[in-house]
């Protein structure tokens, strides 16, 4: 891969909506590793690295821990590997991935319920303000 196909951290931050500090933190905790560094030591990322950061970004509002993020990324890395695991291990990984899917869906449902309650509250306030005019 050529350097033109790699991005510095600023461009990655722009593409992902994550701060430089957050990207560096995810590197420190082992969730993402820059694909390379320039001679000057600047981090270089690929489109795959950006995709990985987007997975992390999407897990964060669903309150997944760093350990869970690391585990899920490990599962997806192993399943997408050039040398996929043999049948029984692949099936176990797929089951674990499905567990994460179910947890994510349940947490989304909880967030939807919270949003509905918040919207109902805001509508109540609007009605009360309207009643005074």
Coordinates of N, CA and C in Angstrom, one line a residue:
X1 N 0.8 -1.2 0.0 CA 0.0 0.0 0.0 C 0.9 1.2 0.0
X2 N 0.5 2.2 -0.8 CA 1.4 3.4 -0.9 C 0.9 4.4 0.2
X3 N 1.8 5.4 0.4 CA 1.5 6.4 1.4 C 0.3 7.2 1.0
X4 N 0.0 7.4 -0.3 CA -1.2 8.2 -0.7 C -2.5 7.5 -0.2
X5 N -2.4 6.2 0.0 CA -3.6 5.5 0.5 C -3.7 5.5 2.0
X6 N -2.8 6.1 2.6 CA -2.8 6.1 4.1 C -3.1 7.5 4.6
X7 N -3.8 7.6 5.7 CA -4.2 8.9 6.2 C -3.5 9.2 7.5
X8 N -3.2 10.5 7.8 CA -2.7 10.9 9.1 C -3.9 11.0 10.0
X9 N -3.6 11.1 11.3 CA -4.6 11.0 12.3 C -5.6 12.2 12.2
X10 N -5.2 13.3 11.7 CA -6.2 14.4 11.6 C -7.3 14.1 10.6
X11 N -6.9 13.5 9.5 CA -7.9 13.1 8.5 C -8.8 12.0 9.0
X12 N -8.2 11.1 9.8 CA -9.0 10.0 10.4 C -10.0 10.6 11.4
X13 N -9.6 11.6 12.2 CA -10.5 12.2 13.1 C -11.6 12.9 12.4
X14 N -11.3 13.5 11.3 CA -12.4 14.2 10.5 C -13.4 13.2 9.9
X15 N -12.9 12.1 9.4 CA -13.7 11.0 8.8 C -14.6 10.3 9.9
X16 N -14.1 10.1 11.0 CA -14.8 9.4 12.1 C -15.6 10.2 13.0
X17 N -15.3 11.5 13.1 CA -15.9 12.4 14.1 C -15.4 12.2 15.5
X18 N -14.2 11.5 15.6 CA -13.6 11.2 16.9 C -12.5 12.3 17.1
X19 N -12.2 12.6 18.3 CA -11.1 13.6 18.6 C -9.8 12.9 18.4
X20 N -8.7 13.6 18.2 CA -7.3 13.1 18.2 C -7.0 12.3 19.5
X21 N -7.4 13.0 20.6 CA -7.2 12.4 21.9 C -7.9 11.0 22.0
X22 N -9.1 10.9 21.5 CA -9.9 9.7 21.6 C -9.2 8.6 20.8
X23 N -8.8 8.9 19.6 CA -8.1 8.0 18.7 C -6.8 7.5 19.4
X24 N -6.1 8.4 19.9 CA -4.8 8.0 20.6 C -5.1 7.1 21.8
X25 N -6.2 7.4 22.5 CA -6.6 6.6 23.7 C -6.9 5.2 23.2
X26 N -7.7 5.1 22.1 CA -8.0 3.7 21.6 C -6.8 3.0 21.2
X27 N -5.8 3.7 20.7 CA -4.5 3.1 20.4 C -3.8 2.6 21.7
X28 N -3.8 3.4 22.7 CA -3.1 3.1 23.9 C -3.7 1.8 24.6
X29 N -5.1 1.7 24.5 CA -5.7 0.5 25.1 C -5.8 -0.7 24.1
X30 N -5.2 -0.5 23.0 CA -5.1 -1.7 22.0 C -6.3 -2.0 21.2
X31 N -7.2 -1.0 21.0 CA -8.4 -1.2 20.2 C -8.1 -1.0 18.7
X32 N -7.1 -0.1 18.4 CA -6.7 0.2 17.0 C -5.2 0.4 17.0
X33 N -4.6 0.0 16.0 CA -3.1 0.2 15.9 C -2.9 0.9 14.5
X34 N -2.2 2.0 14.4 CA -2.0 2.6 13.1 C -1.2 1.6 12.2
X35 N -1.6 1.6 11.0 CA -0.9 0.6 10.0 C 0.5 0.9 9.8
X36 N 0.9 2.1 10.0 CA 2.3 2.5 9.8 C 2.6 3.8 10.4
X37 N 3.8 4.3 10.3 CA 4.2 5.6 10.8 C 5.1 6.2 9.7
X38 N 5.1 7.5 9.6 CA 6.0 8.2 8.7 C 7.4 8.2 9.3
X39 N 8.4 8.6 8.5 CA 9.7 8.7 9.1 C 9.8 9.7 10.2
X40 N 8.9 10.6 10.3 CA 8.8 11.6 11.4 C 8.0 11.1 12.6
X41 N 7.5 9.9 12.5 CA 6.8 9.3 13.6 C 5.3 9.5 13.6
X42 N 4.7 10.2 12.6 CA 3.3 10.4 12.5 C 2.5 9.1 12.2
X43 N 1.4 8.9 12.9 CA 0.6 7.8 12.7 C 0.0 7.8 11.3
X44 N -0.1 6.6 10.7 CA -0.7 6.5 9.4 C -1.8 5.4 9.5
X45 N -3.0 5.7 9.0 CA -4.1 4.8 9.0 C -4.6 4.4 7.6
X46 N -5.2 3.3 7.5 CA -5.8 2.8 6.3 C -7.4 2.9 6.4
X47 N -8.0 2.7 5.3 CA -9.5 2.7 5.3 C -10.0 1.6 6.3
X48 N -9.3 0.5 6.4 CA -9.7 -0.6 7.4 C -9.6 -0.1 8.8
X49 N -8.5 0.7 9.1 CA -8.4 1.3 10.4 C -9.6 2.2 10.7
X50 N -10.0 3.0 9.7 CA -11.1 3.9 9.9 C -12.4 3.1 10.1
X51 N -12.6 2.0 9.4 CA -13.7 1.1 9.6 C -13.8 0.6 11.0
X52 N -12.6 0.2 11.5 CA -12.5 -0.3 12.9 C -12.9 0.7 13.9
X53 N -12.4 2.0 13.7 CA -12.7 3.1 14.6 C -14.2 3.4 14.6
X54 N -14.8 3.2 13.4 CA -16.3 3.4 13.3 C -17.1 2.4 14.1
X55 N -16.6 1.1 14.1 CA -17.2 0.1 14.9 C -17.1 0.5 16.4
X56 N -16.0 0.9 16.8 CA -15.8 1.3 18.2 C -16.7 2.5 18.5
X57 N -16.8 3.5 17.6 CA -17.6 4.7 17.8 C -19.1 4.3 17.9
X58 N -19.5 3.3 17.2 CA -20.9 2.8 17.2 C -21.2 2.0 18.5
X59 N -20.2 1.4 19.1 CA -20.4 0.6 20.3 C -20.5 1.5 21.5
X60 N -19.8 2.6 21.5 CA -19.7 3.5 22.7 C -21.0 3.9 23.2
X61 N -22.0 4.5 22.4 CA -23.2 4.9 22.9 C -24.1 3.8 23.5
X62 N -23.8 2.5 23.1 CA -24.5 1.4 23.6 C -23.9 0.8 24.9
X63 N -22.9 1.6 25.4 CA -22.3 1.3 26.7 C -21.5 0.0 26.8
X64 N -20.9 -0.3 25.7 CA -20.0 -1.5 25.7 C -18.7 -1.1 26.4
X65 N -18.1 -1.9 27.2 CA -16.9 -1.6 27.8 C -15.7 -1.8 26.9
X66 N -14.5 -1.3 27.3 CA -13.4 -1.5 26.4 C -13.0 -2.9 26.2
X67 N -13.2 -3.7 27.3 CA -13.0 -5.2 27.2 C -13.9 -5.8 26.2
X68 N -15.2 -5.4 26.2 CA -16.2 -6.0 25.2 C -15.8 -5.5 23.8
X69 N -15.4 -4.3 23.7 CA -15.0 -3.8 22.3 C -13.8 -4.6 21.8
X70 N -12.9 -4.8 22.7 CA -11.7 -5.6 22.3 C -12.1 -7.0 21.9
X71 N -13.0 -7.6 22.7 CA -13.4 -9.0 22.4 C -14.1 -9.0 21.1
X72 N -15.1 -8.1 20.9 CA -15.8 -8.1 19.6 C -14.9 -7.9 18.4
X73 N -14.0 -7.0 18.5 CA -13.0 -6.7 17.4 C -12.2 -8.0 17.1
X74 N -11.8 -8.6 18.2 CA -11.0 -9.9 18.0 C -11.8 -10.9 17.3
X75 N -13.1 -11.1 17.7 CA -14.0 -12.0 17.0 C -14.1 -11.7 15.5
X76 N -14.4 -10.4 15.2 CA -14.5 -10.1 13.8 C -13.2 -10.2 13.0
X77 N -12.1 -9.9 13.7 CA -10.8 -10.0 13.0 C -10.6 -11.5 12.7
X78 N -10.8 -12.4 13.6 CA -10.6 -13.8 13.4 C -11.5 -14.4 12.3
X79 N -12.8 -13.9 12.3 CA -13.7 -14.4 11.3 C -13.4 -13.9 9.9
X80 N -12.8 -12.7 9.8 CA -12.5 -12.1 8.5 C -11.0 -12.4 8.1
X81 N -10.3 -13.2 8.9 CA -8.9 -13.5 8.6 C -8.8 -14.2 7.2
X82 N -7.6 -14.0 6.6 CA -7.2 -14.8 5.4 C -7.2 -16.3 5.7
X83 N -7.0 -16.6 6.9 CA -7.0 -18.0 7.3 C -8.1 -18.2 8.4
X84 N -9.4 -18.3 8.0 CA -10.4 -18.4 8.9 C -10.3 -19.6 9.8
X85 N -10.8 -19.6 11.0 CA -10.7 -20.7 12.0 C -11.5 -21.9 11.4
X86 N -11.1 -23.1 11.9 CA -11.9 -24.3 11.5 C -13.3 -24.3 12.0
X87 N -14.1 -25.1 11.4 CA -15.6 -25.2 11.6 C -16.0 -25.0 13.1
X88 N -15.7 -25.8 14.0 CA -16.2 -25.7 15.4 C -15.8 -24.3 16.0
X89 N -14.6 -23.9 15.8 CA -14.2 -22.6 16.4 C -14.9 -21.5 15.7
X90 N -15.0 -21.6 14.4 CA -15.8 -20.5 13.6 C -17.2 -20.4 14.2
X91 N -17.8 -21.6 14.4 CA -19.2 -21.6 14.9 C -19.3 -20.9 16.3
X92 N -18.3 -21.2 17.2 CA -18.3 -20.6 18.5 C -18.1 -19.1 18.4
X93 N -17.2 -18.6 17.5 CA -17.1 -17.2 17.3 C -18.3 -16.6 16.8
X94 N -19.0 -17.2 15.8 CA -20.3 -16.7 15.3 C -21.3 -16.6 16.4
X95 N -21.4 -17.6 17.3 CA -22.3 -17.5 18.4 C -22.0 -16.4 19.4
X96 N -20.7 -16.1 19.6 CA -20.3 -15.0 20.5 C -20.7 -13.7 19.8
X97 N -20.5 -13.6 18.5 CA -20.9 -12.4 17.7 C -22.4 -12.2 17.8
X98 N -23.1 -13.3 17.7 CA -24.6 -13.2 17.8 C -25.0 -12.7 19.1
X99 N -24.3 -13.1 20.2 CA -24.6 -12.6 21.5 C -24.4 -11.1 21.6
X100 N -23.3 -10.6 21.0 CA -23.1 -9.1 20.9 C -24.3 -8.4 20.2
X101 N -24.7 -9.1 19.1 CA -25.8 -8.5 18.3 C -27.1 -8.4 19.2
X102 N -27.4 -9.4 19.9 CA -28.6 -9.4 20.8 C -28.5 -8.4 21.9
X103 N -27.3 -8.2 22.5 CA -27.1 -7.2 23.5 C -27.3 -5.8 22.9
X104 N -26.7 -5.6 21.7 CA -26.8 -4.3 21.0 C -28.3 -4.0 20.7
X105 N -29.0 -5.0 20.2 CA -30.4 -4.8 19.9 C -31.2 -4.4 21.2
X106 N -30.9 -5.1 22.3 CA -31.6 -4.9 23.5 C -31.3 -3.5 24.0
X107 N -30.0 -3.1 23.9 CA -29.7 -1.7 24.4 C -30.3 -0.6 23.5
X108 N -30.4 -0.9 22.2 CA -31.1 0.0 21.3 C -32.5 0.2 21.7
X109 N -33.2 -0.9 22.1 CA -34.6 -0.8 22.5 C -34.7 0.0 23.8
X110 N -33.8 -0.2 24.7 CA -33.8 0.6 25.9 C -33.6 2.1 25.6
X111 N -32.7 2.4 24.7 CA -32.5 3.8 24.3 C -33.7 4.4 23.6
X112 N -34.4 3.6 22.8 CA -35.7 4.0 22.1 C -36.7 4.4 23.2
X113 N -36.8 3.5 24.2 CA -37.8 3.8 25.3 C -37.4 5.1 26.0
X114 N -36.2 5.3 26.3 CA -35.7 6.5 27.0 C -36.0 7.7 26.1
X115 N -35.8 7.6 24.8 CA -36.0 8.7 23.9 C -37.5 9.0 23.8
X116 N -38.3 8.0 23.8 CA -39.8 8.3 23.8 C -40.2 9.0 25.1
X117 N -39.7 8.6 26.2 CA -40.0 9.2 27.5 C -39.5 10.7 27.5
X118 N -38.4 10.9 26.9 CA -37.8 12.3 26.9 C -38.7 13.2 25.9
X119 N -39.0 12.6 24.8 CA -39.9 13.4 23.8 C -41.2 13.7 24.4
X120 N -41.8 12.7 25.2 CA -43.1 12.9 25.8 C -43.0 14.1 26.9
X121 N -41.9 14.1 27.6 CA -41.6 15.1 28.6 C -41.5 16.5 27.9
X122 N -40.7 16.6 26.8 CA -40.6 17.8 26.1 C -42.0 18.3 25.5
X123 N -42.8 17.4 25.0 CA -44.1 17.7 24.5 C -45.0 18.3 25.7
X124 N -44.9 17.7 26.9 CA -45.6 18.1 28.0 C -45.2 19.6 28.4
X125 N -43.9 19.9 28.3 CA -43.5 21.2 28.6 C -44.0 22.2 27.5
X126 N -44.0 21.8 26.2 CA -44.5 22.6 25.2 C -46.0 22.9 25.4
X127 N -46.7 21.9 25.8 CA -48.2 22.1 26.0 C -48.4 23.1 27.2
X128 N -47.6 22.9 28.2 CA -47.7 23.8 29.4 C -47.4 25.3 29.0
X129 N -46.4 25.4 28.2 CA -46.0 26.8 27.8 C -47.1 27.4 26.9
X130 N -47.7 26.5 26.0 CA -48.7 27.0 25.1 C -50.0 27.3 25.9
X131 N -50.3 26.7 27.0 CA -51.5 27.0 27.8 C -51.5 28.3 28.4
X132 N -50.3 28.9 28.6 CA -50.1 30.2 29.3 C -50.2 31.4 28.3
X133 N -50.0 31.1 27.0 CA -50.0 32.2 26.1 C -51.3 32.7 25.8

